[in-house]
Coordinates of C-alpha atoms in Angstrom, one line a residue:
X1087 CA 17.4 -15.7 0.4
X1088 CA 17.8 -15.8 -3.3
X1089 CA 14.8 -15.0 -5.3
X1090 CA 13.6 -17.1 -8.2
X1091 CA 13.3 -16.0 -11.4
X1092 CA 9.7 -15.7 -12.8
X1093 CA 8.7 -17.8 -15.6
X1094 CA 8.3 -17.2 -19.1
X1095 CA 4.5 -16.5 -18.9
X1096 CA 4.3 -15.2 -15.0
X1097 CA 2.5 -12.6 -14.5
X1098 CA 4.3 -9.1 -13.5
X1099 CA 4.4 -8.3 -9.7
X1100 CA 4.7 -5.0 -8.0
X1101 CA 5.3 -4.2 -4.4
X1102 CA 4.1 -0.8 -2.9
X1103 CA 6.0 0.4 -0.1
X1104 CA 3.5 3.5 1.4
X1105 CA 5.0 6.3 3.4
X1106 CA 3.0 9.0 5.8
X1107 CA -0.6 9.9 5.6
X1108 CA -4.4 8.3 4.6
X1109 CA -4.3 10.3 1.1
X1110 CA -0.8 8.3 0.1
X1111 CA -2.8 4.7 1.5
X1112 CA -5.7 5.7 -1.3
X1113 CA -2.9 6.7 -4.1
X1114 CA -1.7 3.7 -3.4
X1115 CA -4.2 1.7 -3.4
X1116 CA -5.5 3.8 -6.7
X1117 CA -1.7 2.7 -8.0
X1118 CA -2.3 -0.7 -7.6
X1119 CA -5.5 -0.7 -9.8
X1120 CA -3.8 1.0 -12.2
X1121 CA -0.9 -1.1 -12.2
X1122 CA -3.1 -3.8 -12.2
X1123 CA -4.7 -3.2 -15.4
X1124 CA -1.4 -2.7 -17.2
X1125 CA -0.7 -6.6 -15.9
X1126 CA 1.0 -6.2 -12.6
X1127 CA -0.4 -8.7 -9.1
X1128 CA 0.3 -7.5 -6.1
X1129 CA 4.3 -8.9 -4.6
X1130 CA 4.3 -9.7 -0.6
X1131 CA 8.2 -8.8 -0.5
X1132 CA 10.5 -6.7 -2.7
X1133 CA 12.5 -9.7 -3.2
X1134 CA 9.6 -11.1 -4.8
X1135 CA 8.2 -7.7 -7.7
X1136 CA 9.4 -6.9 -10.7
X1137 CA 8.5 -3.5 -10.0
X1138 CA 9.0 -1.6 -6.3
X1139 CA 7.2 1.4 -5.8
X1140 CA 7.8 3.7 -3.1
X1141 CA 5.0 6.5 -2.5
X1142 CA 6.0 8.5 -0.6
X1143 CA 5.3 11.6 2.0
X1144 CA 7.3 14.7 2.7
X1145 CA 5.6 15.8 5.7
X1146 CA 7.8 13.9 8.4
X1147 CA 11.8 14.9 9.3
X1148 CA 14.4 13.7 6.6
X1149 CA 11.6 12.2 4.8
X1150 CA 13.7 12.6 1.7
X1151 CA 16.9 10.9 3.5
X1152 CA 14.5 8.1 4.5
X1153 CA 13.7 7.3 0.7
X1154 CA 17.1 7.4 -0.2
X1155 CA 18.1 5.1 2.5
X1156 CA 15.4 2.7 1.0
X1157 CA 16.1 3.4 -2.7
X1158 CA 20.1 2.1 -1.2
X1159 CA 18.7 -1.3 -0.1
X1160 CA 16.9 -1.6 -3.0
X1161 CA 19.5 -1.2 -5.3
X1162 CA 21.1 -4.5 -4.2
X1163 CA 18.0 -6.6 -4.7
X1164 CA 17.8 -5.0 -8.4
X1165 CA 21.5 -5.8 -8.9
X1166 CA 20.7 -9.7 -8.0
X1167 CA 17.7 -9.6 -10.0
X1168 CA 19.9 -8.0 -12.7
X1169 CA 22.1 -11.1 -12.5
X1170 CA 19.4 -13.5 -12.5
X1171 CA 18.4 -11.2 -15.8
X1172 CA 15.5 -10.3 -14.5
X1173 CA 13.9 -6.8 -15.4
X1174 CA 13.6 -4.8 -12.0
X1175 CA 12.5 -1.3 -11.7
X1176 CA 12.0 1.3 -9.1
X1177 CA 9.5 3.7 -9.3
X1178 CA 9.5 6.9 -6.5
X1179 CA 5.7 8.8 -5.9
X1180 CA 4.4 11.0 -3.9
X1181 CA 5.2 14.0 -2.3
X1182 CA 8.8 13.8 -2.2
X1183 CA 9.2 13.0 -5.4
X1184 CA 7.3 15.9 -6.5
X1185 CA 9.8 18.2 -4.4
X1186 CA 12.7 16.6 -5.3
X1187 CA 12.3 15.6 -9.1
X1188 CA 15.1 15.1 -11.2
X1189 CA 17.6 15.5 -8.1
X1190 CA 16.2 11.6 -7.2
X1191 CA 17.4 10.4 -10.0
X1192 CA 20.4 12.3 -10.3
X1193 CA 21.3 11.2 -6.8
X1194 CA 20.4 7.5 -6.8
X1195 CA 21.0 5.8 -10.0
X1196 CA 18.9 2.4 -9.2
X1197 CA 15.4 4.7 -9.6
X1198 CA 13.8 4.1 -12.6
X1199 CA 11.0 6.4 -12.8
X1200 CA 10.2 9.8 -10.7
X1201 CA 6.1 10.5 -10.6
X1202 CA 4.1 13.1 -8.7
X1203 CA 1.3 12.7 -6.7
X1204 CA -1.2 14.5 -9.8
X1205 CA 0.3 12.3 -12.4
X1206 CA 0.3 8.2 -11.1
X1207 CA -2.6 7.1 -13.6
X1208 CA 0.4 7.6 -16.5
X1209 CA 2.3 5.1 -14.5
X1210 CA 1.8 2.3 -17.5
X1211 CA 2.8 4.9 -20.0
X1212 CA 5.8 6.0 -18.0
X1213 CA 7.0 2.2 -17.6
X1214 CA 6.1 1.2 -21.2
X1215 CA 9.2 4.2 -22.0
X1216 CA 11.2 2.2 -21.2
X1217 CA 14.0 4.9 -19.7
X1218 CA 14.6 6.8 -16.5
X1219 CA 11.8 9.5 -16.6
X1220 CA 10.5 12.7 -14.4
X1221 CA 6.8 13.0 -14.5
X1222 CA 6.2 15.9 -11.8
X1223 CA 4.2 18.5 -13.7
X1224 CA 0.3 19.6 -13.0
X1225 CA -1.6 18.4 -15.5
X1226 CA -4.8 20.5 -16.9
X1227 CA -6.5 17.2 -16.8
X1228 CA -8.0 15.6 -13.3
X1229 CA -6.3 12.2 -12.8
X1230 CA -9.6 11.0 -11.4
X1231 CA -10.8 11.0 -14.9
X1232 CA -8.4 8.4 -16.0
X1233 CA -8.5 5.8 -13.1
X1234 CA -10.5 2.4 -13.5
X1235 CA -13.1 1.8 -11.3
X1236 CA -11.9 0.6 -7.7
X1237 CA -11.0 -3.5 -7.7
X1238 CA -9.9 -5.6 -5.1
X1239 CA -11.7 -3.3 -1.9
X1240 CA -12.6 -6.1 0.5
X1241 CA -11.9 -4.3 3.9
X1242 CA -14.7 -3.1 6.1
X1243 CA -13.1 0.4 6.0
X1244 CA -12.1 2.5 3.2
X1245 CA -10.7 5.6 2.6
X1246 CA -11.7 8.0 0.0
X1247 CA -9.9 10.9 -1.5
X1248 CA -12.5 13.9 -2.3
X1249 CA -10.4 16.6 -1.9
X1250 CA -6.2 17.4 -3.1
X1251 CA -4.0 20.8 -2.6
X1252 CA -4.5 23.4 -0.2
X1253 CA -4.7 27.2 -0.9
X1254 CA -3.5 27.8 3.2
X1255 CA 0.3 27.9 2.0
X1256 CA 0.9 27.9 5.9
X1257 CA 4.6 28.9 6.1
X1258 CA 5.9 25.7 7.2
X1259 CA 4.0 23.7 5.3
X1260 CA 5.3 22.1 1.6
X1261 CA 1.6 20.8 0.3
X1262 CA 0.8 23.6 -1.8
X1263 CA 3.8 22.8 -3.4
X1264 CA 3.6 18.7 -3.4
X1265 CA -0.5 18.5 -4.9
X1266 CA -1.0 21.7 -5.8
X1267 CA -3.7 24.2 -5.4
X1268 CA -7.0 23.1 -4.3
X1269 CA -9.1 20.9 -6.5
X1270 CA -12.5 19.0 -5.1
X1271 CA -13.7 15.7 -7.1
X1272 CA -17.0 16.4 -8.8
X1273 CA -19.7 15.4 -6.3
X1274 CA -21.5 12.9 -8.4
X1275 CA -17.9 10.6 -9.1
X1276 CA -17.8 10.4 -5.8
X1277 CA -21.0 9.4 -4.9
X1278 CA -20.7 6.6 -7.5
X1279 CA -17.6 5.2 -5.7
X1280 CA -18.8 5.0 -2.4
X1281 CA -21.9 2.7 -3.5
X1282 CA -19.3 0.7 -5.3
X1283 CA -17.9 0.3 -2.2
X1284 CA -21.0 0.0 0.3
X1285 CA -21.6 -2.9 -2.4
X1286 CA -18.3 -4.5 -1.7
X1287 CA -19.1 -5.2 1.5
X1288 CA -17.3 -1.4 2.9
X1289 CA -19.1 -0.5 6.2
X1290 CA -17.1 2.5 7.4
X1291 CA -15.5 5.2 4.8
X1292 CA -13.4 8.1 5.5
X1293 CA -13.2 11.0 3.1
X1294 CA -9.7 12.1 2.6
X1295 CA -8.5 15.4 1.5
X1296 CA -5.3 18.1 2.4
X1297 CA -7.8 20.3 3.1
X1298 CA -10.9 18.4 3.5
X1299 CA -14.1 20.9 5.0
X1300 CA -13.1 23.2 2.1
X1301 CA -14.3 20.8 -0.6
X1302 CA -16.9 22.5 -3.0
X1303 CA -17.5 19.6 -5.5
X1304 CA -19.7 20.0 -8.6
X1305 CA -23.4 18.7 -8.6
X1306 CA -24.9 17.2 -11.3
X1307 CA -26.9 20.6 -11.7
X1308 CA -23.7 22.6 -11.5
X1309 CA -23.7 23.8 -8.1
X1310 CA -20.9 23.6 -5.8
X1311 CA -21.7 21.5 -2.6
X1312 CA -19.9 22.0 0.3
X1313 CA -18.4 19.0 2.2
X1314 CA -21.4 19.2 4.3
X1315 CA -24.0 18.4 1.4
X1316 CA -21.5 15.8 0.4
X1317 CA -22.1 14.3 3.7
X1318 CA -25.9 14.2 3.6
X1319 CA -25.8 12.8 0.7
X1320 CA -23.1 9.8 1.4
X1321 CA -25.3 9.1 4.5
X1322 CA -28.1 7.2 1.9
X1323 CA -25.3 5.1 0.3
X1324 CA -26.5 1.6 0.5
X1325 CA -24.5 -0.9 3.3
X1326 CA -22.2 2.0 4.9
X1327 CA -22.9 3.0 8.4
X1328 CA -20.1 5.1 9.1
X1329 CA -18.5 8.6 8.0
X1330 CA -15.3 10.5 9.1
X1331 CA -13.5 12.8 7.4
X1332 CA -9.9 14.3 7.6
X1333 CA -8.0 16.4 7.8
X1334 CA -9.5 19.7 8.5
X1335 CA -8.7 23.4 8.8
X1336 CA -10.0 25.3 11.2
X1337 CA -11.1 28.8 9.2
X1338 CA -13.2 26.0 6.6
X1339 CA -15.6 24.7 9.5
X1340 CA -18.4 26.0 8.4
X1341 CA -21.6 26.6 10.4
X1342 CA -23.4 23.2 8.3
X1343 CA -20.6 21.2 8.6
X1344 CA -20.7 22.0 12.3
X1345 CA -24.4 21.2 12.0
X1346 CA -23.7 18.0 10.4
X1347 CA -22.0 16.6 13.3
X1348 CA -25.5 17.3 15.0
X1349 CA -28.3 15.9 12.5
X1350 CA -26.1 13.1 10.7
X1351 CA -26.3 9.8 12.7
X1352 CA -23.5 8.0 10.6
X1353 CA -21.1 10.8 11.0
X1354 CA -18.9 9.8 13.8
X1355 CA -18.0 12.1 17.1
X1356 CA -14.9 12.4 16.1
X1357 CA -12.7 15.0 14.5
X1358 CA -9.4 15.5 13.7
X1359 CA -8.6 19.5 13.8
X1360 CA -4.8 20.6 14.0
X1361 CA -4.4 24.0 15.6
X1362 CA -0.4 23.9 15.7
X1363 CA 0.2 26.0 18.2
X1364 CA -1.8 28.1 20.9
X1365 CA 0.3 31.0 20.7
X1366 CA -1.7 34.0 19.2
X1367 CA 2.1 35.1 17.6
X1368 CA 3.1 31.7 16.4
X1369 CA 0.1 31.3 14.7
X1370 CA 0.4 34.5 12.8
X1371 CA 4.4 33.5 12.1
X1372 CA 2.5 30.4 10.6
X1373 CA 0.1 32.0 8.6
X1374 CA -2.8 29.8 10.0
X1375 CA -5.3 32.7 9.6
X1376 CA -6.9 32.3 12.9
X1377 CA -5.9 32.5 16.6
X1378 CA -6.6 31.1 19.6
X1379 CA -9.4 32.7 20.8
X1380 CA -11.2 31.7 17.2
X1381 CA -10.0 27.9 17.9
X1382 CA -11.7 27.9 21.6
X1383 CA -14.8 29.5 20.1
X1384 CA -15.0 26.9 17.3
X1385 CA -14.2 24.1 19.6
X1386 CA -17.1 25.1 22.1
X1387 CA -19.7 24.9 19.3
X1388 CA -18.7 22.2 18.0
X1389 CA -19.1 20.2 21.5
X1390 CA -22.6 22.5 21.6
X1391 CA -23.6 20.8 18.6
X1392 CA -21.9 16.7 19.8
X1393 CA -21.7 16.8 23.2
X1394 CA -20.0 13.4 22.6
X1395 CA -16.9 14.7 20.1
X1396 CA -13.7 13.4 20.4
X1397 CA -11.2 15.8 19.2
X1398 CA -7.9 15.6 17.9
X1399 CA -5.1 17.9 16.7
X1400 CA -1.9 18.4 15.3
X1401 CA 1.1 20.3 17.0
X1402 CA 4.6 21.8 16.3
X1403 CA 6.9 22.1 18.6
X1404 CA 9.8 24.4 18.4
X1405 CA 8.7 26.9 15.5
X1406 CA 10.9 29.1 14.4
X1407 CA 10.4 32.0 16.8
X1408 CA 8.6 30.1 19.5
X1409 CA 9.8 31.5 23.6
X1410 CA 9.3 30.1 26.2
X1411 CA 5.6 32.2 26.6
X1412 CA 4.5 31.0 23.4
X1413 CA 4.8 27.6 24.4
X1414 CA 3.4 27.8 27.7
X1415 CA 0.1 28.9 25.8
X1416 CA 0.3 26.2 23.8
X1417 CA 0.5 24.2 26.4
X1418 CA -2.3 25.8 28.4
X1419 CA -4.9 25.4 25.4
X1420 CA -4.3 21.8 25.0
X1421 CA -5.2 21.7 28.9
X1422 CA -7.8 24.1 28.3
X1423 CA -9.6 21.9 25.1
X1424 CA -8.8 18.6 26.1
X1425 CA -8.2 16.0 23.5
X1426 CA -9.0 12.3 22.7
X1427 CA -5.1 12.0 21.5
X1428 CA -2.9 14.3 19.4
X1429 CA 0.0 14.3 17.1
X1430 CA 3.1 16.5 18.1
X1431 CA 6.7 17.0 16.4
X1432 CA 9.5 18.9 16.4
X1433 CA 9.6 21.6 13.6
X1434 CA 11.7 20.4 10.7
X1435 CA 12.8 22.8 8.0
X1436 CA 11.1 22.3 4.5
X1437 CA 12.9 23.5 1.9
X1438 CA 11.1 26.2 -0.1
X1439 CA 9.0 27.2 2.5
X1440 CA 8.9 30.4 4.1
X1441 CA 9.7 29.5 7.5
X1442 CA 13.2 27.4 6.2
X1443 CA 14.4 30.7 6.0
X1444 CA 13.4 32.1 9.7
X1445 CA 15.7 31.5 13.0
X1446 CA 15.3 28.2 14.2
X1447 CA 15.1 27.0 18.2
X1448 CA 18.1 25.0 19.0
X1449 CA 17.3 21.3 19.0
X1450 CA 18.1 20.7 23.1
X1451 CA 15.2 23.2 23.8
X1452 CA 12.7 21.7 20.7
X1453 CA 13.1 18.1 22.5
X1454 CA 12.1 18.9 25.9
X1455 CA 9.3 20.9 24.6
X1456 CA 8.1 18.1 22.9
X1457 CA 8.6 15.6 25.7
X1458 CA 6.8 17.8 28.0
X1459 CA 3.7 18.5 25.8
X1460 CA 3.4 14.9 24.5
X1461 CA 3.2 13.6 28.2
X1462 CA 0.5 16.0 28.8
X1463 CA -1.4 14.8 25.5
X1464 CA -0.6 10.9 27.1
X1465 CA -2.4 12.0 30.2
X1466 CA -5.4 12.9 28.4
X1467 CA -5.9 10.1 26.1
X1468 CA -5.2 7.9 29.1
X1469 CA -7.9 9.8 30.8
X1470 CA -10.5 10.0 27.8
X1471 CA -9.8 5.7 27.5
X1472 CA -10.5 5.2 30.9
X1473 CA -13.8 6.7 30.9
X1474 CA -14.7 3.9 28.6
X1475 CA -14.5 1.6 31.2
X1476 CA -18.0 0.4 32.0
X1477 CA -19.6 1.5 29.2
X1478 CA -21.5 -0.2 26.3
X1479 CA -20.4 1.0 22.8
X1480 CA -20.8 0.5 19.2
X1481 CA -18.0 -1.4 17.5
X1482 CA -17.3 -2.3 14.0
X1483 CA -15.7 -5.5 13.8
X1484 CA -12.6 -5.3 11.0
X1485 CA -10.4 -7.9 11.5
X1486 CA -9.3 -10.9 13.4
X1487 CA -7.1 -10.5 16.3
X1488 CA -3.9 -11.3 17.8
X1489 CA -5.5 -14.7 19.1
X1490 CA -8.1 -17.1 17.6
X1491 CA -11.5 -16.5 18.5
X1492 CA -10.4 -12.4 18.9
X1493 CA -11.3 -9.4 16.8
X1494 CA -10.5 -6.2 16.8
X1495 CA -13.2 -3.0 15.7
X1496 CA -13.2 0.8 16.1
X1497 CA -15.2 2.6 18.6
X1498 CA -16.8 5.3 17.5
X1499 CA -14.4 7.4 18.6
X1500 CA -11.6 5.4 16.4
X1501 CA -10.3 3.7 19.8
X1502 CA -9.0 0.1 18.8
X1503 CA -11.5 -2.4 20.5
X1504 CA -10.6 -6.1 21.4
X1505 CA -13.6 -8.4 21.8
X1506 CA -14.1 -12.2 21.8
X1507 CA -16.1 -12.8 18.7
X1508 CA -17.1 -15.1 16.1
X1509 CA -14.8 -14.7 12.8
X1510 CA -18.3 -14.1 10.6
X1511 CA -18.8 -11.7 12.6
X1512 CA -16.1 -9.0 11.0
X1513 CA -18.1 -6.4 9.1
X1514 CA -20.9 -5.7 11.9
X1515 CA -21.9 -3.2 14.2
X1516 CA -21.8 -5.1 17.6
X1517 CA -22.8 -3.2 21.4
X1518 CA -19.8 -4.3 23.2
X1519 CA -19.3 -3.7 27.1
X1520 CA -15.5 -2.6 27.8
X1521 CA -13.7 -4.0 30.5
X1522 CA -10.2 -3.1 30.3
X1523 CA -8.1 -0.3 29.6
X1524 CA -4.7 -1.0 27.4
X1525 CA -2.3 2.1 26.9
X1526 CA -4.0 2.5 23.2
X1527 CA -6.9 -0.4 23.5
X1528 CA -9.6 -1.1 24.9
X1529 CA -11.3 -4.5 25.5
X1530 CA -14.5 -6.0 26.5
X1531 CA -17.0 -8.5 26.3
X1532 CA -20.4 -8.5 23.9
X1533 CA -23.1 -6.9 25.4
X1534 CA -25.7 -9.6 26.6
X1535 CA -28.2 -8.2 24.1
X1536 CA -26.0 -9.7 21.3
X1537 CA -26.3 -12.9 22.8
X1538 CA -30.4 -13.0 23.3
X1539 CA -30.2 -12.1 19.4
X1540 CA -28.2 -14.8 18.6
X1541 CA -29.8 -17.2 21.0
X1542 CA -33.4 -15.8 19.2
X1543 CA -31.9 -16.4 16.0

């Protein structure tokens, strides 16, 4: 379909295309505010913006191809635009622009503008240039300290960065590279944002960081608080009812925080904690700084603490180094722990990092150790959703469903619940009664007790 060219006094559009994890879902959303100041409304298609940005994440395999591929496409949508004589730029963020710099634009002429994760509130500046520019270096300066204030948050979850970088440098891993070293939001900034949002109407927040439990934000008295004081704290913010918080390390889980998933009622029993690998030698080739017997000890007293705790992990298949034995103990701690769900791959090289350079496990031999352990981590999240059935649980309503008079919520446990429900409804905390099981769902009916409150009311 051809698109129309805007009118004299239209208003700018932008499109944001967001790749890969929570953190790049808040940049982008923090993009969009700052776009949004500068003059730009939000596009629904590319076809549509006058400006595409792609933020992006250089986590997954070929995530760098996978850009590319899209820059491609996009280039023919700015040649019609070109022909139209519209303006139409392309803008690449994130994390693999930040690795890949000035070999982005070098390699696909259509891109515009090249912007790291630590610089996007320039984005105005960068586009008033007017030329093809690389903006990938660490500025002394927070870019916290130059964003507006939130706008447009209407959701009834929200996501908010506290934490960036990571001082880990795990071999495999390129984030200490992409955001940098570690660097935690002052404490009372982000205080003020989350009542901006309980105010807005937010009922659930998760607090987002590379390295999350080893945030030590400024007080207003000039004390570091840990994550877990940062917890407390959100837990009197007006109108929010829930917490969560990802993603987490292991060797930063400290004995409060473990205590917080005890005395804090809106902290949810659920915790995302990637362990990699349950092989005492991979985990060293990794530089993870703990083993396996650390990781069972830390899981027991967290589930000490919540009996209730849903856990979740993250694990890599096919490591550079990794036998046969060191994946059968991987294998035997996820049996061992037990998890609500999990999130496997296949080990990718990064380039730059340590273990690029180390012998690789042939891809034949990666794949059916991946099939094998991801049917294993099925069978338990199967498992863990079946022992829903029957039971009465908290949801909070988001959104409407797939048909009228549905919506759908999140458990406590961040299971997708589908429940017959009044539209007016999305934003509460309803009991509902689950019924049926779904291969990632579960469904049910409102508890009856709803219904003698409504009937009362």
């Amino acid at each position: 379909m051809k698109a129309s060219a805007p009118l004299k006094n239209e208003a700018r559009r932008v499109f944001i295309k967001t790749y890969g994890c929570q953190m790049n879902v808040y940049d982008s959303d923090r993009m969009a505010d700052v776009l949004a100041r500068a003059g730009y409304g939000a596009a629904e298609r590319p076809e549509d913006a006058d400006l595409v940005l792609l933020n992006t994440c250089h986590i997954r395999e070929k995530a760098a191809e996978k850009v590319f591929s899209d820059v491609g496409r996009l280039r023919v949508i700015k040649e019609q635009a070109r022909s139209e004589g519209r303006d139409f730029r392309i803008v690449v963020a994130g994390c693999v622009a930040q690795a890949e710099g000035h070999e982005i634009l070098r390699r696909a002429h259509a891109v515009d503008i090249v912007v790291g994760p630590q610089s996007y509130h320039r984005l105005p500046e960068l586009l008033a240039s007017g030329g093809r520019v690389v903006e990938t270096d660490f500025p002394p300066e927070s870019k916290f300290d130059h964003l507006p204030a939130r706008a447009g948050v209407r959701q009834v979850s929200a996501f908010l960065t506290v934490q960036e970088g990571c001082d880990r440098f795990c071999t495999f891993c390129v984030v200490p590279y992409t955001r940098g070293a570690e660097f935690s939001r002052p404490a009372e900034k982000i205080l003020r944002e989350a009542e901006a949002l309980g105010a807005r109407g937010v009922k659930e927040i998760t607090l987002l960081g590379q390295n999350v439990n080893a945030y030590h934000g400024a007080s207003a008295d000039g004390a570091a608080w840990p994550l877990a004081k940062l917890l407390e704290r959100l837990s009197d913010v007006a109108g929010v009812e829930r917490l969560r918080y990802v993603t987490s390390h292991p060797r930063d889980m400290s004995d409060d925080l473990i205590a917080a998933h005890r005395d804090l009622p809106k902290l949810m029993p659920y915790l995302h904690l990637p362990v990699q690998s349950g092989s005492d030698r991979v985990l060293a080739a990794m530089n993870r700084k703990h083993d396996r017997g650390f990781y069972r000890d830390l899981v027991e007293r967290l589930r000490r603490a919540r009996p209730d705790l849903a856990l979740t992990s993250d694990f890599i298949v096919g490591f550079p180094g990794e036998s046969d034995a060191d994946f059968e103990d991987t294998v035997s701690l996820v049996e061992a722990v037990g998890y609500a769900a999990a999130y496997s791959f296949k080990y990718s090289p990064r380039a730059g990092t340590p273990a690029a350079e180390m012998p690789q496990v042939s891809e034949p031999v990666k794949t059916e150790r991946l099939a094998r352990l991801q049917a294993l981590i099925l069978d338990q999240q199967t498992a863990f959703n079946a022992a829903m059935r029957g039971l009465t649980v908290d949801v909070l309503l988001e959104k409407p469903g797939r048909r009228p008079g549905q919506l759908v919520g999140r458990s406590p446990w961040l299971q997708a619940v589908h429940v017959d429900a009044p539209a007016a409804w999305i934003g509460r905390v309803a009991p509902v009664s689950i019924d049926a099981i779904g291969s990632n769902t579960l469904s049910g009916t409102l508890s009856e007790a709803h219904f003698r409150e409504r009937a009362i009311a």
